[in-house]
Coordinates of C-alpha atoms in Angstrom, one line a residue:
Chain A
X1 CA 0.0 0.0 0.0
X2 CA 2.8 2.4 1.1
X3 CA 5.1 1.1 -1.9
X4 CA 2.1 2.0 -4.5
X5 CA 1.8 5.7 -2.5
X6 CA 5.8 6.6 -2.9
X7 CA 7.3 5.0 -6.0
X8 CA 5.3 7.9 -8.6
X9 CA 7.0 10.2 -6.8
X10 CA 10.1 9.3 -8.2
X11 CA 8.7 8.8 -11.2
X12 CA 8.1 5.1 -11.2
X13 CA 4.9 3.1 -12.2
X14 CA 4.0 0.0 -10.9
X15 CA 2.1 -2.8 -12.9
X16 CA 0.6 -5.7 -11.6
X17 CA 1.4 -9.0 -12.7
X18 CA -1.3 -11.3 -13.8
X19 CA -1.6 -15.2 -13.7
X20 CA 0.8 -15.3 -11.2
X21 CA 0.9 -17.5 -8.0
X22 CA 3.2 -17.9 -4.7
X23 CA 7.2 -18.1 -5.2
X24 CA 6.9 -21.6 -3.7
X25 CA 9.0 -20.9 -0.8
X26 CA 6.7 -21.8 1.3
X27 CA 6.3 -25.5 0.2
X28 CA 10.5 -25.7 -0.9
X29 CA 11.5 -28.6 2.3
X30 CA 9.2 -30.8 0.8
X31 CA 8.9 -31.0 -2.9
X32 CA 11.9 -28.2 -4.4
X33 CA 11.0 -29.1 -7.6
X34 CA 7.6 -28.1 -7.9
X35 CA 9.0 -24.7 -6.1
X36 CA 11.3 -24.5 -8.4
X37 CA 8.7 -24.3 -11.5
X38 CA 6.3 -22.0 -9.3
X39 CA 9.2 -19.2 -9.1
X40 CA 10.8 -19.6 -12.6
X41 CA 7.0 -19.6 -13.8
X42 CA 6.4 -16.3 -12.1
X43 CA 9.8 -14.6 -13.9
X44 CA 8.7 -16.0 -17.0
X45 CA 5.4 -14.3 -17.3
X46 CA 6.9 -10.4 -16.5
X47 CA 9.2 -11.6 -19.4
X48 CA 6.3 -12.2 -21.2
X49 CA 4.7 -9.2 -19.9
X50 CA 7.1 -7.4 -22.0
X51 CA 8.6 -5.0 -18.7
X52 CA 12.3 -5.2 -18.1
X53 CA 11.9 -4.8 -14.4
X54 CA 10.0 -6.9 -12.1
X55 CA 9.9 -5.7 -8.4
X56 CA 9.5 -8.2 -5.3
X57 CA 9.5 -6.3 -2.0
X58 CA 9.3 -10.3 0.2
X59 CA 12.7 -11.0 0.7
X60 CA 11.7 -14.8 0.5
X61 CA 10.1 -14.0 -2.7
X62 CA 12.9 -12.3 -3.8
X63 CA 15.2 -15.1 -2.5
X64 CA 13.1 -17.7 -4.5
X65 CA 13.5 -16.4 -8.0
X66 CA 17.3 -15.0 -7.5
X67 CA 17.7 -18.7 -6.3
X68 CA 16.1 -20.6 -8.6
X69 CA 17.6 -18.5 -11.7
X70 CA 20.6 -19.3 -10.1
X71 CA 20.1 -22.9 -10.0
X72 CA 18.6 -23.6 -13.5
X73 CA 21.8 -21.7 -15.1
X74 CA 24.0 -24.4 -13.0
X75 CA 22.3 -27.2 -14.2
X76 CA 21.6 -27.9 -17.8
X77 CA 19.2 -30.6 -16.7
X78 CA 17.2 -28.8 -15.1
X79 CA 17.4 -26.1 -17.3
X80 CA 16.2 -28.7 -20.0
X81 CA 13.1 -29.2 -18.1
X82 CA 12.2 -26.7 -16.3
X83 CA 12.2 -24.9 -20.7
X84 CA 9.8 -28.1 -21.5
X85 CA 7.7 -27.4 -18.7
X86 CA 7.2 -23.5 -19.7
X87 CA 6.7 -24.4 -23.2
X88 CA 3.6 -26.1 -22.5
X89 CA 2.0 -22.5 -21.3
X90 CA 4.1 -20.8 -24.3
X91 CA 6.3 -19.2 -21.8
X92 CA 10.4 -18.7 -22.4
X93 CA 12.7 -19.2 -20.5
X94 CA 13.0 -15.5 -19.0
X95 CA 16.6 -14.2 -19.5
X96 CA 15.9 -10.3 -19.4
X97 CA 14.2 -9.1 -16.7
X98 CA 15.5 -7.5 -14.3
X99 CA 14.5 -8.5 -10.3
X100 CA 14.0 -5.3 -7.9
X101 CA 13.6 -5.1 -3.8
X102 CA 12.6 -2.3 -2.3
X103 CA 15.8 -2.1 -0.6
X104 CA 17.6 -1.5 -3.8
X105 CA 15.2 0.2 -6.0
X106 CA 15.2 2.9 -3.4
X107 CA 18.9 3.0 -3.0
X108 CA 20.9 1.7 -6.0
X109 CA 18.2 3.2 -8.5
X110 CA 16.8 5.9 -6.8
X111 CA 19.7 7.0 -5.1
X112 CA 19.3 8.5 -1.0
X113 CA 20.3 12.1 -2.7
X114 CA 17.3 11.9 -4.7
X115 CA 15.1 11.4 -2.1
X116 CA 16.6 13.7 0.3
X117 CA 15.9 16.2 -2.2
X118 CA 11.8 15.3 -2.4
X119 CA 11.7 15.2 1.4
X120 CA 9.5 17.8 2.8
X121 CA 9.2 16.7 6.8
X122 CA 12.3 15.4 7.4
X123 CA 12.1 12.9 10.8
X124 CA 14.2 14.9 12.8
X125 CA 15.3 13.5 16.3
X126 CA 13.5 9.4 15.2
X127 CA 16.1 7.0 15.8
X128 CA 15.2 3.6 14.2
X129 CA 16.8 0.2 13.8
X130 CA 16.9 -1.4 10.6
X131 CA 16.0 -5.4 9.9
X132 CA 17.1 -6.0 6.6
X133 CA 16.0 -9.3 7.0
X134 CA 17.6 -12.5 6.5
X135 CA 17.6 -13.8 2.6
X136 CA 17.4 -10.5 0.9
X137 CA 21.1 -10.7 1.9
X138 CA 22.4 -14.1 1.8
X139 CA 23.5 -16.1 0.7
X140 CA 25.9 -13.7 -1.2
X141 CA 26.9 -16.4 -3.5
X142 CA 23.5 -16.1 -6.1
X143 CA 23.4 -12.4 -5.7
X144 CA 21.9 -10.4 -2.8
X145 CA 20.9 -6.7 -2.5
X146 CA 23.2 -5.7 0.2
X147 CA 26.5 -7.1 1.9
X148 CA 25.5 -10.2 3.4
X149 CA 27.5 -9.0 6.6
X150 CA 27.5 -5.4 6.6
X151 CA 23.9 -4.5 5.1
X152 CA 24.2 -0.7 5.2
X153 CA 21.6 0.5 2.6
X154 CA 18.7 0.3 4.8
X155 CA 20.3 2.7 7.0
X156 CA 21.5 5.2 4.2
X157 CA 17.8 5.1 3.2
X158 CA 16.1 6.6 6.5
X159 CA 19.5 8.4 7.4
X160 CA 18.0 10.1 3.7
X161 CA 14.6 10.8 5.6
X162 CA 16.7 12.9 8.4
X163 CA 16.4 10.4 11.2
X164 CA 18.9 8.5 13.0
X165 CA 19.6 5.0 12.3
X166 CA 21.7 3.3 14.8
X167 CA 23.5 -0.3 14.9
X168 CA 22.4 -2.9 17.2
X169 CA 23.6 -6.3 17.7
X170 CA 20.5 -8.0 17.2
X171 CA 20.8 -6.4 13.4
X172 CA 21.2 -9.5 11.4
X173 CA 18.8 -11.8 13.5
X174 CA 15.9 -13.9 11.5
X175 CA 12.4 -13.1 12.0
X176 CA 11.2 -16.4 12.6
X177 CA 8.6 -16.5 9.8
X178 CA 9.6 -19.8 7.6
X179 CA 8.9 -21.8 11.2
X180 CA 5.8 -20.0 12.0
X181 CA 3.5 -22.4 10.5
X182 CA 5.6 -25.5 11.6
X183 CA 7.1 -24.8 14.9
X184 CA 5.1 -21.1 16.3
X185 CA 7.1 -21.2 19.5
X186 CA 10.6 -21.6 18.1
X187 CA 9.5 -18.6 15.5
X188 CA 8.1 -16.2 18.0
X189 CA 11.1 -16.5 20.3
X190 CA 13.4 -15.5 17.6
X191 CA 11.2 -12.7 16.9
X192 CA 10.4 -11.9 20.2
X193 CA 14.1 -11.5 21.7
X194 CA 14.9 -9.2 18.8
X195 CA 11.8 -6.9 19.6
X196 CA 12.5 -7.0 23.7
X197 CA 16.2 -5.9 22.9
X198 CA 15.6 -3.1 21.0
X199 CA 13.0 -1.9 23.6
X200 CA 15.9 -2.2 26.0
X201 CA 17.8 -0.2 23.7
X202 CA 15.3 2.6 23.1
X203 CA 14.5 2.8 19.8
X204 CA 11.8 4.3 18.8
X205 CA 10.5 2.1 16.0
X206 CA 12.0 -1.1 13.8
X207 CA 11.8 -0.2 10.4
X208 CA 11.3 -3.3 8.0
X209 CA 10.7 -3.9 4.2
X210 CA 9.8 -7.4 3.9
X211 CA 6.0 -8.7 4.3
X212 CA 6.9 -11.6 6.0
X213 CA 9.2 -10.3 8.3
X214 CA 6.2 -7.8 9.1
X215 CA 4.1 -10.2 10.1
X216 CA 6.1 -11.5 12.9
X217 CA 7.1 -8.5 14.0
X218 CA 4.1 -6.5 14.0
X219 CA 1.0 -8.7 13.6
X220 CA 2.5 -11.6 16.0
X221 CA 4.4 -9.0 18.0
X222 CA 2.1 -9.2 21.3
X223 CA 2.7 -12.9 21.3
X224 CA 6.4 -12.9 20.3
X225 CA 7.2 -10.7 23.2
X226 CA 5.2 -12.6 25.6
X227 CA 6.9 -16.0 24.7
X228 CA 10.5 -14.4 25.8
X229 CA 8.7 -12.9 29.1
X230 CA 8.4 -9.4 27.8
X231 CA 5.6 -6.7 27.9
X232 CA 6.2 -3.8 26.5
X233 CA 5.6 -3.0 22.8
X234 CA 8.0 -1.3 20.0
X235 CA 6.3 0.2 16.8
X236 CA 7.0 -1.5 13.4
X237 CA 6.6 -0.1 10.7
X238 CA 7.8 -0.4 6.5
X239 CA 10.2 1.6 5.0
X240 CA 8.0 2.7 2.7
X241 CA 5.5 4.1 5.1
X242 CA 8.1 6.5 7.2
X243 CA 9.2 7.8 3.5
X244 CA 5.8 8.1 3.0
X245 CA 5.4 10.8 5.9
X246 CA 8.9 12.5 5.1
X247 CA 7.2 13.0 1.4
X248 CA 3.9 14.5 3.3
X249 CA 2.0 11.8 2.2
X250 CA -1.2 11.6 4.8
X251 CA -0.6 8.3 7.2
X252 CA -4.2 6.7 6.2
X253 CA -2.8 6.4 2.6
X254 CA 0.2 4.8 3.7
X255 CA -2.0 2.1 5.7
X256 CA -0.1 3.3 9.0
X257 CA -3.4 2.6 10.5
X258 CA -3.5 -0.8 9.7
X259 CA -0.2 -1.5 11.7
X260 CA -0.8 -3.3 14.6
X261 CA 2.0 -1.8 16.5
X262 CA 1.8 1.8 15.6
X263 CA -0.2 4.4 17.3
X264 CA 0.4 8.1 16.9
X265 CA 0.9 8.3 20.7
X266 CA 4.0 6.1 20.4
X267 CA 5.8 8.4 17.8
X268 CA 5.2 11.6 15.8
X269 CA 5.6 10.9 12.3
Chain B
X1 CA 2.8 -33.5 11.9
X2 CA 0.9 -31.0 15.0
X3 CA 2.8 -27.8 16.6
X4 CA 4.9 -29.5 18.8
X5 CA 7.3 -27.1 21.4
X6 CA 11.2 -27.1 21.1
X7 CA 11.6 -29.2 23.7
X8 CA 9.0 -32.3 22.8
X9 CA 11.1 -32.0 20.0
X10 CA 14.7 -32.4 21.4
X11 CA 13.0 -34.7 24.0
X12 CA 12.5 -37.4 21.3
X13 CA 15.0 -36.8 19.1
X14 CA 16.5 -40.1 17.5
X15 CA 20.0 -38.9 16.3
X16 CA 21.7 -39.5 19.4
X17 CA 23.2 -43.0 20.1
X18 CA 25.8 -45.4 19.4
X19 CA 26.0 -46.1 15.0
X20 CA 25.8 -49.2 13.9
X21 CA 27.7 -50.4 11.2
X22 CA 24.8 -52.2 9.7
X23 CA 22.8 -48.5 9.7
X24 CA 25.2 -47.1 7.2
X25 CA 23.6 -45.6 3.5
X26 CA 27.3 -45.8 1.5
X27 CA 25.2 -44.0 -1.5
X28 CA 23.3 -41.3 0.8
X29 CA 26.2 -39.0 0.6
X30 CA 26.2 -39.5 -3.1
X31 CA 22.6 -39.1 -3.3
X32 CA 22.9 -35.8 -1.7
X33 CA 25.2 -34.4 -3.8
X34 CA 23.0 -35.3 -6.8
X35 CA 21.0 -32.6 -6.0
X36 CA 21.1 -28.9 -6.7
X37 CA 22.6 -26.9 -3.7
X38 CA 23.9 -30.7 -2.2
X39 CA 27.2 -30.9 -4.2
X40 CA 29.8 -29.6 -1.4
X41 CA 28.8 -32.1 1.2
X42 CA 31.8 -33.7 1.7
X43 CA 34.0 -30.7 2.3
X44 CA 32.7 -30.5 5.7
X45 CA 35.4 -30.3 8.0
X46 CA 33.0 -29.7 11.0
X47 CA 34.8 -26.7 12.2
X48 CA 31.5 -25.9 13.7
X49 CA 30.9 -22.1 12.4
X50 CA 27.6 -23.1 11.5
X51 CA 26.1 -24.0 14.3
X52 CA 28.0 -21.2 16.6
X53 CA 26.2 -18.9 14.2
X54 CA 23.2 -20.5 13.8
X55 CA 19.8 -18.3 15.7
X56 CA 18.1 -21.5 16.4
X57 CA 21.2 -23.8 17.7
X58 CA 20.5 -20.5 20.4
X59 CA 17.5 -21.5 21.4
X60 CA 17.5 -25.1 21.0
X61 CA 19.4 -27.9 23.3
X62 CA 19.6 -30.3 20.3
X63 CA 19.2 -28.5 16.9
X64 CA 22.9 -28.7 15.4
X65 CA 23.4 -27.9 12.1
X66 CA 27.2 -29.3 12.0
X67 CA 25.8 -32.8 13.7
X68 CA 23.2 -33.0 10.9
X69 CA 25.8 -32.3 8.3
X70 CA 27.8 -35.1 9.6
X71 CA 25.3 -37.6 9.8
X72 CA 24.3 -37.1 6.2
X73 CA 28.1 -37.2 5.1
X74 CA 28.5 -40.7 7.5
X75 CA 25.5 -41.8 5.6
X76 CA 23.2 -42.2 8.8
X77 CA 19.9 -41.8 6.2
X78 CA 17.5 -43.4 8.9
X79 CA 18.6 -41.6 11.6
X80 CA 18.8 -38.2 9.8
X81 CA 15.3 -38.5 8.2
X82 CA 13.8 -39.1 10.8
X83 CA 14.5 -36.2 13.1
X84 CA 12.4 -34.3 14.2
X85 CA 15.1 -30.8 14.9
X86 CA 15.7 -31.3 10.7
X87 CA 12.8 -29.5 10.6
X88 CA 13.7 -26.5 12.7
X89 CA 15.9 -24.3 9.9
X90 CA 14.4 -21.2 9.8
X91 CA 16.6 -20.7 6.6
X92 CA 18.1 -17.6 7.3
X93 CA 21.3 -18.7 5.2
X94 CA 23.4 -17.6 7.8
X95 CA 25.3 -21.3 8.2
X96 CA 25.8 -21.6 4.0
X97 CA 26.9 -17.4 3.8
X98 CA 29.3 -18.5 7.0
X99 CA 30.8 -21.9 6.2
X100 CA 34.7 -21.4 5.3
X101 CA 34.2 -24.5 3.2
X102 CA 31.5 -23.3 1.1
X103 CA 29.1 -26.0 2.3
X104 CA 25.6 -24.8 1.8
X105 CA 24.3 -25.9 4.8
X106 CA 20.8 -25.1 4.8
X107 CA 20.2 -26.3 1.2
X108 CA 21.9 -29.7 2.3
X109 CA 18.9 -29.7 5.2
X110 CA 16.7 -28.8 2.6
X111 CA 17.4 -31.8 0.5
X112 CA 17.0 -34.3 3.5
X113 CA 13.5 -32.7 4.1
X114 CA 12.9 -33.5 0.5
X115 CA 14.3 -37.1 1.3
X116 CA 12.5 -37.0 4.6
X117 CA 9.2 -37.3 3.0
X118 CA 9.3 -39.3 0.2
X119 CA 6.8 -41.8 -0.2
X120 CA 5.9 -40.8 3.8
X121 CA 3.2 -38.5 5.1
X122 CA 4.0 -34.9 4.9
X123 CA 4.0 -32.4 8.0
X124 CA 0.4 -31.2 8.3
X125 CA 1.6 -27.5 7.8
X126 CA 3.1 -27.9 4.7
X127 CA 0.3 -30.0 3.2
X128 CA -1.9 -27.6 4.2
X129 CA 0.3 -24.8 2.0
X130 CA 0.7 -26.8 -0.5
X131 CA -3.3 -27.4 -0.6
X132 CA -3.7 -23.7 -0.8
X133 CA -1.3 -22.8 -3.4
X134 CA -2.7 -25.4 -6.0
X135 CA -6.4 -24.5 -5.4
X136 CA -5.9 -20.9 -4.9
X137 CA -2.5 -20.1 -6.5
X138 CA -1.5 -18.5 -3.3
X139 CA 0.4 -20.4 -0.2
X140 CA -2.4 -18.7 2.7
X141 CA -6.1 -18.4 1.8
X142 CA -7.1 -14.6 2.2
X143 CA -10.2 -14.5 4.1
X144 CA -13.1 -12.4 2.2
X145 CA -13.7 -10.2 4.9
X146 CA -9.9 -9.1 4.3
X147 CA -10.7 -8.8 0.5
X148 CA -13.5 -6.4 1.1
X149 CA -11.1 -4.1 3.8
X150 CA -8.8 -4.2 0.9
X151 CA -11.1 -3.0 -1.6
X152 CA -12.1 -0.2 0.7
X153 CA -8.9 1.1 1.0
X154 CA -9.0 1.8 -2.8
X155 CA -6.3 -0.6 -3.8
X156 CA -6.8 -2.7 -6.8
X157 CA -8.2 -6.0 -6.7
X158 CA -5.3 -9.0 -6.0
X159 CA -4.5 -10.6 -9.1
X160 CA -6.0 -13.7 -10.2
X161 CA -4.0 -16.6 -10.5
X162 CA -4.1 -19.5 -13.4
X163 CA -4.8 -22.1 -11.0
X164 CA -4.8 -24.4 -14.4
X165 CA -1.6 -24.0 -15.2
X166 CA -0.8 -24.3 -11.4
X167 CA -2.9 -27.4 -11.4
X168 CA -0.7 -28.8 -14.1
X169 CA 2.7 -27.9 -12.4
X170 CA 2.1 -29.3 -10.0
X171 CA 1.0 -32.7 -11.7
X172 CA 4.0 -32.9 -13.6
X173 CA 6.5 -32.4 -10.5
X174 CA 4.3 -34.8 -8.0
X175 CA 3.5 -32.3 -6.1
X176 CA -0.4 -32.8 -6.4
X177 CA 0.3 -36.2 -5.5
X178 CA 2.4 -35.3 -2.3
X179 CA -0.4 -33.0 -1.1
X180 CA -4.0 -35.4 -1.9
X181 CA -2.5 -38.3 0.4
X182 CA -4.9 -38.8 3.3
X183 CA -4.4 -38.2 6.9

């Protein structure tokens, strides 16, 4: 909703995709194959589509089809098959297209200058922590957005917003989500120690860009915090809403309302 | 397979023990490596940087990525299957990023998953995914009531899926197969 609301302000239209279905990541650990089809599928109709640029703001999502791509040009087998399989839809095998993440569109394409330029309320005296999350940055081997140690872009982009963005050691911890429907406990704790120690560390919101991250950190954050004996709550919020306010853009359109975490009594965006 | 809690899990965990000779799979390894992501098994030294790294191995008493590494290299296919902490990867990538040896860890536990449940029931979550993507096109159903809020908030309407060719996918990769077995 947020992502829709900022990118024409830099002069970027958004299409949606048709005929498309999940990445497969969900249902990878048992049948990788049919995962595999599901993703390379899903690149194969924006090639069709005829756009050179295909944007995935999951990191899992994102993950899948860097992966797969990956894969398929490792392995001539499966490159064989996976070509058969598309054929029987008349799809190609996509070669062109180019895959996006928020993370990057915003700061290798759109550059932090540029935005510091549109930004008309900057979010003086915020200080937020950054969660990359886990596979938009590794493994660096098929080609991640950011250093799969030092993931600094995030930062750069709400340091571009006039906030602060400070380090925290928590920073590269995963969310959780990919055992949330198999093992909840063992996914909220991990979620939930990450949100208690940046309580303790006074930060004033976690800023995120993946969905699936989002979910556990907002939506299940009440029940992550309470699994690692915590009480307190810490606002999460998307990356693309707090640019949203910086650019003036009125919270309702950028669905801050629909956060589970966020009240306006919490922080003044 | 129902929500169990770290420790029921660790609790029965089968890969402890004394290995018998007679347990030994001399092709597992190979079998392993046969499969995308699988090929660097055997350069495992067990130096152990994944699981020091690894954000469940924190919270767990028993999940260990380097034991589960081993096991598959020693060719303990039984045991390793049939473990219950395989399926507690969170795949965050931070073992396979990590590993000096450029093992990729968490693809390796992938693959036994895979193995795991061959020709066996699959874990009630995943079946249930699975359901959902090849009926719907999308892993989670989205409840109307959601559909309507959406609507109100004046973005477009989600795109439909073509839950044919979907259907057909997942025909030709045994997927619908996997996910129709009863209960």
């Amino acid at each position: 909703m947020s992502l829709r609301e900022v990118t024409p302000h830099f002069n970027i239209e958004l299409i949606d995709l048709h005929e498309t279905s999940c990445c497969g990541g969900p249902v990878r650990s048992i049948n990788t194959k049919a995962a595999t089809y599901l993703s390379i599928r899903n690149l194969a109709l924006a090639e069709k589509s005829g756009l050179k640029n295909l944007l995935v703001p999951c990191n899992e999502c994102h993950f899948m089809l860097c992966e797969v791509s990956h894969r398929i040009q490792l392995n001539q087998q499966l490159h064989n098959e996976v070509e058969t399989l598309l054929r029987e839809e008349n799809l190609q095998y996509p070669t062109t297209v180019k895959i996006w993440h928020t993370i990057d569109l915003f700061h290798d394409l759109i550059t932090p200058e540029k935005i510091r330029l549109r930004v008309k309320r900057p979010l003086k005296g915020l200080t937020f922590a950054a969660h990359p999350g886990c596979q938009i940055i590794r493994p660096s081997e098929i080609g991640r957005v950011d250093h799969p140690e030092k993931p600094r872009k995030l930062e750069t982009l709400i340091k571009a917003l006039g906030a602060e963005a400070k380090d925290y050691p928590e920073k590269l911890d995963c969310c959780g989500a990919a055992l949330l429907y198999s093992h909840k406990e063992a996914a909220l704790s991990l979620a939930g120690s990450k949100l208690k120690s940046l309580q303790e560390q006074g930060f004033q919101a976690l800023v995120d860009t993946c969905p699936y991250c989002h979910i556990m950190y907002d939506a299940k954050q009440k029940e992550a915090v309470s699994t690692v004996g915590g009480k307190s709550m810490i606002p999460v919020v998307y990356y693309t809403q707090i640019l949203g306010r910086a650019l003036d853009i009125p919270s309702e359109k950028l669905g801050l309302h629909l956060n589970q975490t966020f009240t306006t009594e919490d922080v003044e965006f | 397979m129902p929500q169990k809690n770290v420790k029921d899990i660790e609790k029965e965990d089968v890969l402890k023990g004394p290995i018998r000779a007679g347990e030994i799979d001399f092709g597992f390894r190979k079998e392993i490596a046969a499969s995308p992501g699988g090929e660097k098994l055997r350069h495992c030294y067990q130096c152990g940087t994944c699981t020091s790294d690894c954000p469940i191995a924190r919270f767990s008493d028993s999940y260990r990525p380097r034991e589960i590494i081993r096991m598959a290299q020693l060719g303990l296919k039984k045991r390793v299957l049939s473990s219950n902490t395989l399926w507690l990867c969170a795949a965050c990538y931070t073992c396979t990023d990590r590993c000096p040896q450029d093992v990729e860890v968490a693809s390796v536990i992938r693959i036994l998953r895979n193995l795991a449940v061959k020709g066996k029931l699959i874990p009630s979550p995943f079946k249930e995914l699975g359901k959902n993507i090849v009926e719907t096109g999308t892993a989670y159903r989205i409840p109307e009531l959601r559909l309507k809020k959406r609507a109100k908030t004046g973005l477009p309407p989600l795109p439909k899926s073509n839950i044919k060719a979907i259907e057909k996918l997942a025909e030709a990769t045994g997927f619908s197969q996997m996910i129709k077995q009863s209960d």
